[in-house]
């Protein structure tokens, strides 16, 4: 069935005047019945991507795929050129979102339950590898993002007009590390709490706003110290002088909602800019 | 195992432990790094590269027979780090190999390999979409197998009263934790990370070399690539390795085949620059006022950060300075000098046990 706007080209388009074809098999007939129905035509806005036009339409008429351009440089297609690292980073991010969501069904971010929920995930769920998929996926993503940055640097792909997108990338790198860092605390075991202690202790030493940081003592009104152990950068991070339940909650919210949202927005910008900056780089 | 073989293996392990003494290890790594850049056209050829890869794999296989080494690398969180070392090595080879091929082609007037295909436009569907699809499937398979084979770690429940020894930051921050040995937290934990981020963002605005955009090359931008990879491979990846494999109880250094002994005694004889100047050299004892006491260090730091850049602009970077202009040059040189200061501080610690160049504990201001 041809739609008036011409989008509904059928699966095997019969052109008028074409030489007569051998009779169709039952299978072809069945396929045609489906692909020429109104329902199919309303979902798929084009025929099978077999020629230039329909292939372009396949990309352009799909909300996910249309972050791609319709056409690209052949050199940018090469594995040896991109190492596929940006794509892998994105794929890992998606899979982390899915596995993370599943983990959220089992995990309660409180000092009382966090650890035992993880133990439950680990010991009592048959064939459970969600936690493994999530943890190793996170490790892998850190590595793929580093390698992606290395390849972008080595191919000089940050040079004009891609300077801005490199900057977006650096922020994505930071967000990736922060995602990993906030997630590290959630199992609420010794490994978690002490790694985060080592990490957040740094904030004590922030110049001006950390109570053991340079110049912080100078911030005072009369005799009243503005920056002290109960009000400084680390206190803000960990919501207390020590890692505790409040820290867990704060990290949990940042890990599951705050940072992923920010990363999603930045990735949309990142991919959009890859396109707008002329696709994957290549020599002039 | 025959007696002499075991004995020989023992000597090898002692030798390996010796090679990983901090100063020697970092020095070797730096020499190796620059040699690998200089001779990139030789070692990246398939045969030498294959031989190196084989040697690396063998080295690992032999190493895991050692009890102490095995104990570290089989910790679940450390498995990906070991894998990363080999993966980074592979991609280092892959990029330099392509750079070597391209540079030879450019010399022959042919342009890089990417040039041949850059004007070929292909349809994203199916060419790219299929690759993405297959890559996604492969990644899923790898991740699933990995997850089945290796269980995620879980230690004792969190307790703030029992401090593990050593306490390590998450592995990707171990390079920064390593810097804590040489710098105070405000530098290693706050200023350095900030500068790394700012420095990375600044790269495209500093590097105005129009060549080498969109293809692999080394010859056309040796300075940019050398500077970046030095930071990434030596100051980041290598220090992550150090922090993971070589740092044990009390954050002491241990060889890869050395038992982690909690009671290992390391003499702490670090001195500040002020003590060296006023006590050892002048013999006057430390002045009371901090600004007199720390004057030598302050002068040194000012000399390094303020006086050195214009001098370098007239000497080492003579040809670069006019091209870059005042602002670009100074941003670049500041970032480079600070990157370099990490090494300087490390070597000063290893050679003369220097603790602080400037030590003003009154204001938590130590450099
Ligand atoms: C969550 C992290 C990231 C994701 C998911 C991501 C994803 C991608 C993807 C899919 C591409 C297309 C080409 C390719 O795969 O190589 C790309 C290109 C690019 N990325 Fe990223 N990226 C991330 C982080 C970064 C970082 C850390 C940087 C640099 C500091 C960066 C800079 C760039 C630049 C400049 C391009 C354009 C390259 C070209 O045109 O050849 N990205 N990114």
XYZ file of C-alpha atoms and ligand atoms in Angstrom:
694
model
C 0.000 0.000 0.000
C 1.389 3.381 -0.931
C 0.645 6.222 1.385
C -0.121 9.582 -0.142
C 3.073 11.083 1.302
C 5.072 8.379 -0.439
C 6.587 7.042 2.780
C 4.848 3.716 2.726
C 6.913 2.041 0.027
C 6.158 -1.626 0.256
C 8.669 -4.308 1.176
C 9.001 -5.515 -2.426
C 7.864 -2.573 -4.449
C 6.230 -3.550 -7.678
C 6.964 -1.007 -10.303
C 4.473 -0.577 -13.135
C 5.729 -2.108 -16.309
C 8.243 -4.359 -14.587
C 8.643 -7.796 -16.183
C 6.277 -10.262 -14.633
C 7.797 -12.134 -11.688
C 7.518 -15.779 -10.716
C 4.570 -16.447 -8.370
C 5.223 -15.432 -4.780
C 5.762 -17.980 -2.066
C 3.428 -18.197 0.877
C 6.119 -16.691 3.110
C 6.563 -13.625 0.923
C 2.838 -13.204 0.846
C 2.670 -13.358 4.621
C 5.486 -10.850 4.961
C 3.773 -8.539 2.547
C 0.533 -8.832 4.407
C 2.278 -7.510 7.495
C 4.556 -4.897 5.948
C 1.828 -3.439 3.801
C -0.708 -3.159 6.572
C -1.739 0.195 7.930
C -0.343 -0.630 11.356
C 3.135 -1.408 10.051
C 3.105 1.608 7.792
C 2.172 3.864 10.670
C 5.156 2.695 12.756
C 7.784 2.398 10.025
C 7.814 5.492 7.959
C 9.788 3.953 5.128
C 10.362 0.701 3.288
C 13.147 -1.758 3.923
C 16.429 0.201 3.920
C 17.722 -1.140 0.644
C 18.635 1.941 -1.330
C 20.139 5.343 -0.618
C 16.871 7.046 0.122
C 15.416 4.453 2.469
C 18.762 4.012 4.209
C 18.899 7.692 4.955
C 15.287 7.595 6.088
C 16.095 4.699 8.413
C 18.431 7.019 10.292
C 16.499 10.253 9.983
C 13.089 8.949 10.977
C 14.250 7.187 14.148
C 14.592 9.293 17.251
C 17.508 7.244 18.576
C 19.358 6.637 15.364
C 19.065 10.190 14.169
C 21.805 11.281 16.530
C 23.852 9.797 13.697
C 24.193 11.619 10.429
C 22.740 9.836 7.387
C 26.167 9.494 5.827
C 29.684 9.538 7.179
C 33.336 9.336 6.226
C 34.523 5.849 5.496
C 37.727 6.527 7.430
C 35.642 7.218 10.526
C 34.103 3.771 10.279
C 37.414 1.996 10.831
C 37.866 0.212 14.116
C 41.544 0.991 14.027
C 40.678 4.685 13.857
C 38.103 5.151 16.646
C 38.839 1.939 18.570
C 35.065 2.016 19.084
C 35.805 3.464 22.497
C 33.283 6.301 22.521
C 30.564 3.914 21.418
C 31.598 1.339 24.023
C 31.562 3.980 26.740
C 28.032 4.861 25.776
C 26.955 1.238 25.584
C 28.416 0.577 29.019
C 26.587 3.606 30.347
C 23.316 2.209 29.022
C 23.939 -1.231 30.430
C 24.903 0.313 33.774
C 21.610 2.165 33.766
C 19.680 -1.053 33.251
C 21.614 -3.161 35.756
C 21.609 -0.274 38.218
C 17.854 -0.027 37.965
C 17.531 -3.734 38.727
C 19.839 -3.379 41.711
C 17.657 -0.590 43.063
C 14.847 -3.095 43.516
C 16.912 -4.870 46.149
C 18.961 -2.186 47.801
C 18.054 0.163 50.639
C 20.513 2.995 51.310
C 20.492 2.855 55.086
C 23.223 1.863 57.492
C 20.974 -0.871 58.778
C 20.137 -2.567 55.495
C 22.690 -1.585 52.852
C 25.255 -4.248 53.651
C 22.784 -7.060 54.229
C 20.968 -6.225 51.002
C 24.234 -6.686 49.148
C 24.864 -9.946 50.968
C 21.407 -11.058 49.932
C 22.095 -10.129 46.315
C 25.322 -12.037 46.495
C 24.308 -15.177 48.324
C 20.624 -15.790 47.848
C 19.705 -14.883 44.316
C 20.106 -17.839 41.987
C 22.444 -17.096 39.085
C 22.599 -13.513 40.242
C 25.250 -11.594 38.373
C 23.569 -8.179 38.373
C 25.984 -6.822 40.926
C 28.933 -8.192 38.976
C 27.624 -6.777 35.702
C 27.238 -3.429 37.379
C 30.601 -3.322 39.117
C 32.700 -4.674 36.259
C 30.766 -2.561 33.791
C 31.685 0.487 35.851
C 35.365 -0.474 35.935
C 35.262 -1.105 32.194
C 33.618 2.230 31.519
C 36.343 4.134 33.352
C 38.903 2.363 31.177
C 37.040 2.856 27.895
C 36.544 6.567 28.606
C 40.275 6.981 29.250
C 41.107 5.149 26.055
C 38.526 7.173 24.129
C 40.212 10.350 25.325
C 43.595 8.957 24.316
C 42.420 8.164 20.790
C 40.714 11.556 20.416
C 43.954 13.189 21.452
C 46.178 11.074 19.226
C 44.059 11.704 16.145
C 44.100 15.430 16.894
C 40.310 15.351 16.957
C 40.113 18.169 19.497
C 41.377 20.671 16.948
C 38.971 23.205 15.435
C 36.026 22.929 15.091
C 35.904 20.301 17.863
C 37.426 22.252 20.777
C 34.124 22.617 22.567
C 33.216 18.959 22.264
C 36.556 18.013 23.776
C 35.614 20.179 26.743
C 32.235 18.467 27.003
C 34.157 15.194 26.937
C 36.391 16.225 29.822
C 33.312 16.951 31.918
C 31.907 13.555 30.937
C 35.162 12.011 32.124
C 34.800 13.757 35.471
C 31.171 12.638 35.747
C 32.165 9.059 34.936
C 34.704 9.092 37.752
C 32.214 10.692 40.136
C 29.611 8.075 39.272
C 32.121 5.388 40.043
C 33.219 7.118 43.220
C 29.727 7.613 44.636
C 28.839 4.021 43.759
C 31.898 2.738 45.586
C 30.367 3.607 48.950
C 27.056 1.845 48.466
C 28.033 -1.774 49.387
C 28.754 -0.340 52.834
C 31.618 -2.703 53.555
C 35.134 -1.965 54.765
C 36.445 -1.515 51.220
C 33.716 1.016 50.504
C 33.782 3.114 53.617
C 37.550 3.448 53.806
C 38.092 4.200 50.153
C 35.533 6.976 50.429
C 37.113 8.154 53.668
C 40.485 8.475 51.942
C 38.810 10.291 49.064
C 36.615 12.701 50.972
C 39.373 13.529 53.454
C 40.993 15.463 50.638
C 38.188 17.984 50.838
C 39.345 18.946 54.334
C 42.389 20.486 52.707
C 40.644 22.592 50.100
C 42.149 26.067 50.157
C 39.841 28.547 51.900
C 36.865 26.221 52.330
C 38.459 23.163 53.960
C 39.235 23.494 57.646
C 42.759 22.100 57.203
C 43.278 23.940 53.957
C 45.587 26.894 53.412
C 44.144 30.296 54.213
C 40.995 28.862 55.784
C 41.809 30.331 59.206
C 41.860 33.756 57.706
C 38.139 33.577 57.086
C 36.797 34.839 60.349
C 34.607 37.525 61.713
C 36.173 38.785 64.887
C 36.981 35.626 66.801
C 34.467 33.442 65.032
C 36.013 30.972 62.651
C 33.846 30.617 59.563
C 35.443 27.406 58.341
C 35.825 24.635 60.885
C 35.443 20.867 61.093
C 31.688 21.252 61.402
C 31.343 23.564 58.436
C 33.682 23.032 55.567
C 33.930 21.375 52.172
C 34.229 17.864 53.549
C 31.384 18.315 55.961
C 29.275 19.310 53.008
C 30.310 16.210 51.054
C 29.846 13.682 53.809
C 27.140 15.464 55.800
C 29.056 15.017 59.017
C 32.522 14.752 60.415
C 32.622 11.054 59.587
C 31.184 8.895 56.859
C 27.752 7.899 58.092
C 24.203 7.171 57.135
C 23.672 10.699 55.833
C 26.690 10.297 53.567
C 25.268 7.045 52.290
C 21.966 8.676 51.420
C 23.611 11.638 49.759
C 25.909 9.439 47.690
C 23.011 7.173 46.794
C 20.895 10.008 45.452
C 23.814 11.487 43.538
C 24.745 8.075 42.192
C 21.300 6.974 41.085
C 19.745 10.228 39.996
C 21.856 13.371 40.067
C 24.990 12.413 38.189
C 23.329 10.064 35.666
C 20.932 12.854 34.718
C 23.776 15.298 34.226
C 25.731 12.710 32.244
C 22.732 11.973 30.034
C 22.278 15.610 29.150
C 25.975 16.033 28.437
C 26.081 12.899 26.301
C 23.204 14.225 24.222
C 25.189 17.418 23.699
C 28.348 15.410 23.010
C 26.811 13.240 20.311
C 24.942 16.138 18.788
C 28.160 18.082 18.546
C 30.032 15.160 16.980
C 27.489 15.464 14.185
C 27.406 19.221 14.000
C 31.200 19.461 13.987
C 31.303 17.480 10.781
C 31.112 13.890 11.972
C 34.040 11.803 13.088
C 37.199 13.643 12.231
C 39.284 12.910 9.181
C 42.045 14.653 7.268
C 40.957 17.748 5.359
C 61.695 -28.160 41.187
C 65.441 -28.741 41.188
C 67.238 -26.781 43.803
C 69.259 -24.527 41.499
C 66.182 -23.536 39.493
C 64.401 -22.417 42.622
C 67.493 -20.541 43.685
C 67.769 -18.872 40.305
C 64.084 -17.907 40.404
C 64.668 -16.390 43.806
C 67.480 -14.230 42.503
C 65.298 -13.111 39.629
C 62.571 -12.106 42.050
C 65.015 -10.190 44.209
C 66.247 -8.443 41.094
C 62.685 -7.609 40.050
C 61.942 -6.268 43.513
C 65.051 -4.128 43.216
C 63.969 -2.826 39.805
C 60.740 -1.570 41.322
C 62.473 0.594 43.914
C 60.589 3.850 43.366
C 63.359 6.015 41.959
C 64.693 3.275 39.713
C 61.271 2.157 38.541
C 60.066 5.621 37.601
C 63.386 6.435 35.961
C 63.267 3.251 33.917
C 59.680 3.974 32.921
C 60.568 7.478 31.775
C 63.559 6.280 29.769
C 61.501 3.498 28.245
C 58.699 5.904 27.400
C 60.892 8.371 25.547
C 62.820 5.591 23.838
C 59.542 4.091 22.631
C 58.570 7.453 21.128
C 61.960 7.975 19.519
C 62.148 4.549 17.945
C 58.448 4.224 17.219
C 59.019 3.206 13.636
C 61.182 0.273 14.645
C 59.458 -1.476 17.513
C 55.903 -1.076 16.258
C 56.546 -3.311 13.234
C 54.633 -6.579 13.518
C 57.589 -8.774 14.435
C 59.223 -6.743 17.201
C 55.800 -5.755 18.514
C 54.683 -9.371 18.535
C 57.822 -10.359 20.385
C 57.246 -7.635 22.982
C 53.626 -8.699 23.441
C 54.695 -12.304 23.892
C 57.356 -11.284 26.399
C 54.787 -9.267 28.376
C 52.379 -12.188 28.513
C 55.146 -14.583 29.528
C 56.320 -12.161 32.187
C 52.848 -12.153 33.639
C 52.483 -15.934 33.492
C 55.810 -16.425 35.228
C 54.992 -13.753 37.793
C 51.698 -15.291 38.889
C 53.547 -18.396 39.983
C 54.801 -16.241 42.831
C 52.658 -16.399 45.923
C 52.849 -12.713 46.878
C 52.223 -11.414 43.388
C 49.308 -13.781 42.923
C 47.741 -12.621 46.150
C 47.620 -9.032 44.903
C 46.583 -9.490 41.305
C 43.829 -11.991 42.045
C 41.993 -9.583 44.292
C 38.801 -9.055 42.291
C 39.159 -5.301 41.973
C 42.747 -5.640 40.794
C 41.981 -7.975 37.906
C 40.614 -5.197 35.687
C 43.599 -3.035 36.543
C 46.056 -5.669 35.369
C 43.946 -6.125 32.245
C 43.964 -2.377 31.725
C 47.767 -2.278 31.666
C 47.823 -4.709 28.764
C 44.925 -3.013 27.001
C 46.552 0.412 27.273
C 49.798 -1.145 26.001
C 47.961 -2.574 23.021
C 46.383 0.738 22.074
C 49.683 2.537 22.567
C 51.129 0.179 20.002
C 48.142 0.516 17.670
C 48.329 4.304 17.606
C 52.092 4.509 17.159
C 51.989 1.826 14.489
C 49.487 3.868 12.499
C 51.523 6.995 13.154
C 54.615 5.247 11.780
C 52.797 4.133 8.637
C 51.263 7.564 8.102
C 54.503 9.429 8.734
C 56.306 7.314 6.160
C 53.515 7.950 3.678
C 53.557 11.674 4.368
C 57.303 11.743 3.788
C 56.724 10.006 0.466
C 54.191 12.728 -0.380
C 51.185 10.420 -0.262
C 49.274 11.789 2.730
C 48.038 9.677 5.630
C 46.078 6.477 5.118
C 42.906 8.110 6.379
C 43.171 10.501 3.430
C 42.305 7.735 0.969
C 38.919 7.182 2.536
C 38.058 10.551 3.935
C 36.024 11.589 0.919
C 34.226 8.268 0.610
C 30.834 8.835 2.154
C 29.067 5.707 3.302
C 25.568 5.230 4.617
C 25.351 5.014 8.365
C 22.680 2.396 7.833
C 23.813 -0.315 7.452
C 27.583 0.243 7.642
C 27.886 1.909 11.057
C 24.702 0.607 12.647
C 25.794 -2.983 12.060
C 29.194 -2.371 13.581
C 27.541 -0.800 16.613
C 25.174 -3.733 16.867
C 27.933 -6.322 16.752
C 30.113 -4.318 19.150
C 27.205 -4.173 21.601
C 26.708 -7.927 21.405
C 30.418 -8.624 21.874
C 30.592 -6.228 24.814
C 27.608 -7.955 26.397
C 29.213 -11.368 25.974
C 32.544 -10.240 27.425
C 30.875 -8.518 30.355
C 28.660 -11.510 31.079
C 31.499 -14.032 30.980
C 33.637 -11.765 33.127
C 30.773 -11.406 35.629
C 30.229 -15.145 35.823
C 33.900 -15.903 36.329
C 34.776 -13.173 38.785
C 32.664 -12.365 41.784
C 32.430 -8.750 42.935
C 34.291 -8.231 46.206
C 32.546 -7.771 49.498
C 34.471 -7.355 52.705
C 33.440 -7.087 56.341
C 30.602 -4.672 57.098
C 31.629 -1.042 57.325
C 33.146 -0.045 60.629
C 34.827 3.237 61.381
C 36.665 1.757 64.343
C 38.672 -0.772 62.360
C 41.006 0.926 59.896
C 42.339 -1.408 57.215
C 46.035 -1.150 56.514
C 46.623 0.045 53.822
C 43.483 2.125 53.194
C 43.302 2.706 49.503
C 41.187 5.126 47.495
C 39.198 3.664 44.572
C 41.702 2.393 42.039
C 41.319 5.158 39.446
C 42.360 7.719 42.057
C 45.446 5.842 43.198
C 47.677 8.107 41.133
C 46.462 11.037 43.203
C 46.857 9.069 46.417
C 50.443 8.365 45.358
C 50.964 12.104 45.005
C 49.928 12.435 48.660
C 53.286 10.941 49.559
C 55.040 13.893 47.999
C 52.533 16.708 48.395
C 50.110 17.824 51.066
C 46.426 17.029 50.506
C 45.546 20.543 49.413
C 47.907 20.126 46.467
C 47.565 16.416 45.704
C 43.865 16.145 46.432
C 42.491 19.502 45.411
C 44.791 21.689 43.321
C 46.260 18.944 41.152
C 42.932 17.366 40.137
C 41.541 20.822 39.412
C 44.543 21.652 37.273
C 44.276 18.335 35.441
C 40.679 19.107 34.525
C 41.370 22.720 33.607
C 44.492 21.696 31.723
C 42.629 19.085 29.694
C 39.900 21.538 28.759
C 42.545 24.076 27.780
C 44.425 21.744 25.430
C 42.568 22.653 22.200
C 43.097 26.341 22.863
C 46.794 25.943 23.595
C 47.744 23.591 20.805
C 47.332 25.674 17.676
C 49.304 23.354 15.434
C 46.943 22.880 12.486
C 48.656 19.646 11.435
C 47.670 16.202 12.563
C 43.900 16.763 12.741
C 41.994 13.654 11.797
C 44.785 11.119 11.400
C 47.471 9.364 13.413
C 50.906 10.938 13.297
C 53.789 11.502 15.631
C 56.223 13.389 13.477
C 53.936 16.337 12.871
C 53.167 16.953 16.549
C 55.809 15.243 18.715
C 55.646 17.849 21.477
C 51.882 17.679 21.978
C 51.763 13.894 21.859
C 54.842 13.451 24.034
C 53.448 15.843 26.641
C 50.013 14.280 26.743
C 51.127 10.656 26.751
C 53.753 11.366 29.376
C 51.019 12.642 31.629
C 48.616 9.821 30.824
C 50.967 6.840 30.703
C 53.653 7.747 33.216
C 52.004 10.091 35.687
C 48.561 8.498 35.627
C 48.536 4.843 34.545
C 51.942 4.003 35.993
C 51.057 5.603 39.310
C 47.764 3.699 39.389
C 49.853 0.556 38.930
C 52.202 1.620 41.724
C 49.333 2.326 44.046
C 47.655 -0.985 43.288
C 50.526 -3.429 43.149
C 53.436 -1.841 44.946
C 51.909 0.022 47.876
C 51.330 -2.086 50.958
C 50.754 -1.616 54.678
C 51.490 1.888 56.002
C 51.630 2.937 52.373
C 55.167 1.545 52.198
C 56.664 0.415 48.947
C 56.918 -3.315 48.331
C 58.380 -5.155 45.364
C 55.883 -7.198 43.357
C 57.315 -10.403 44.834
C 57.802 -9.134 48.348
C 55.741 -10.216 51.319
C 53.506 -7.411 52.656
C 55.075 -7.077 56.070
C 53.080 -4.790 58.375
C 56.176 -4.177 60.460
C 58.450 -3.152 57.605
C 60.508 -0.296 58.941
C 61.241 2.578 56.651
C 63.429 5.284 58.168
C 61.642 8.631 58.203
C 64.364 11.199 57.882
C 62.652 13.732 55.694
C 63.784 17.328 56.066
C 62.387 20.643 54.941
C 64.303 22.996 52.733
C 64.409 25.556 55.545
C 66.147 23.049 57.790
C 68.691 22.249 55.109
C 69.451 25.912 54.518
C 69.474 27.296 58.046
C 70.703 24.306 60.017
C 72.903 22.315 57.685
C 74.318 25.068 55.478
C 74.262 28.256 57.523
C 74.339 26.603 60.925
C 72.260 29.383 62.465
C 69.228 27.410 63.519
C 65.703 28.089 62.281
C 64.628 31.741 62.349
C 61.522 32.440 64.432
C 59.502 34.330 61.846
C 58.017 32.063 59.230
C 58.574 34.481 56.367
C 62.298 34.565 57.023
C 62.464 30.857 57.684
C 60.686 30.021 54.441
C 62.300 32.715 52.313
C 64.602 30.280 50.441
C 61.669 28.071 49.483
C 59.445 30.998 48.540
C 62.182 32.422 46.332
C 62.690 29.026 44.748
C 59.002 28.578 43.952
C 58.697 32.119 42.618
C 61.803 31.527 40.530
C 60.313 28.331 39.163
C 56.865 29.687 38.353
C 57.582 33.331 37.552
C 61.176 33.716 36.407
C 61.576 30.471 34.529
C 58.757 30.948 31.963
C 60.197 34.088 30.324
C 63.636 32.487 30.288
C 62.263 29.382 28.621
C 60.408 31.568 26.122
C 63.735 32.931 24.974
C 65.584 29.639 24.966
C 63.880 26.274 24.780
C 60.610 27.539 23.327
C 62.125 30.278 21.198
C 60.446 29.188 18.014
C 57.170 28.344 19.729
C 56.676 31.560 21.693
C 56.014 33.993 18.842
C 53.566 31.565 17.280
C 51.632 31.075 20.495
C 51.535 34.575 21.859
C 51.779 35.707 25.464
C 48.619 34.277 26.994
C 48.661 30.848 25.343
C 52.320 30.398 26.085
C 51.946 31.260 29.737
C 48.966 29.006 30.292
C 50.823 26.159 28.631
C 54.085 26.702 30.461
C 52.311 26.962 33.806
C 50.566 23.637 33.243
C 53.766 22.007 32.013
C 55.835 23.303 34.916
C 53.303 22.028 37.414
C 53.148 18.642 35.666
C 56.923 18.598 35.829
C 57.034 19.711 39.460
C 55.434 16.416 40.424
C 58.496 14.629 39.092
C 60.876 17.118 40.653
C 59.317 16.635 44.047
C 59.407 12.864 43.704
C 63.089 12.854 42.805
C 63.968 15.325 45.562
C 62.324 13.002 48.044
C 64.158 9.961 46.772
C 67.573 11.604 46.549
C 67.829 14.111 49.431
C 64.748 13.176 51.501
C 63.208 16.589 50.979
C 59.835 16.945 52.646
C 58.667 20.492 51.961
C 60.125 23.266 49.858
C 57.921 25.717 51.690
C 56.589 24.654 55.079
C 54.224 27.050 56.799
C 52.227 24.703 59.018
C 50.881 27.843 60.736
C 48.649 28.298 57.699
C 48.490 24.693 56.493
C 50.510 25.966 53.575
C 53.141 23.405 52.649
C 54.584 22.796 49.222
C 31.003 9.134 29.086
C 31.959 9.398 28.337
C 31.979 9.551 26.824
C 31.145 9.011 25.879
C 29.971 8.071 26.085
C 31.618 9.483 24.601
C 31.090 9.106 23.378
C 31.585 9.495 22.146
C 31.237 8.905 20.884
C 30.253 7.753 20.694
C 31.925 9.558 19.910
C 31.920 9.218 18.428
C 33.293 8.795 17.936
C 33.982 7.736 18.716
O 33.329 6.765 19.163
O 35.184 7.858 18.910
C 32.702 10.582 20.570
C 33.525 11.480 19.936
C 34.291 12.438 20.575
N 34.571 12.490 21.922
Fe 33.599 11.421 23.332
N 32.690 10.315 24.787
C 32.945 10.367 26.132
C 33.973 11.041 26.744
C 34.862 11.863 26.078
C 36.054 12.420 26.647
C 36.567 12.126 28.051
C 36.613 13.211 25.688
C 37.872 14.047 25.756
C 38.380 14.557 26.767
C 35.774 13.148 24.511
C 35.983 13.869 23.347
C 35.411 13.544 22.137
C 35.654 14.235 20.900
C 36.517 15.483 20.697
C 34.953 13.540 19.908
C 34.939 13.828 18.403
C 35.960 12.901 17.808
C 36.028 12.936 16.323
O 35.334 13.732 15.696
O 36.825 12.140 15.794
N 34.730 12.308 24.773
N 32.483 10.523 21.932
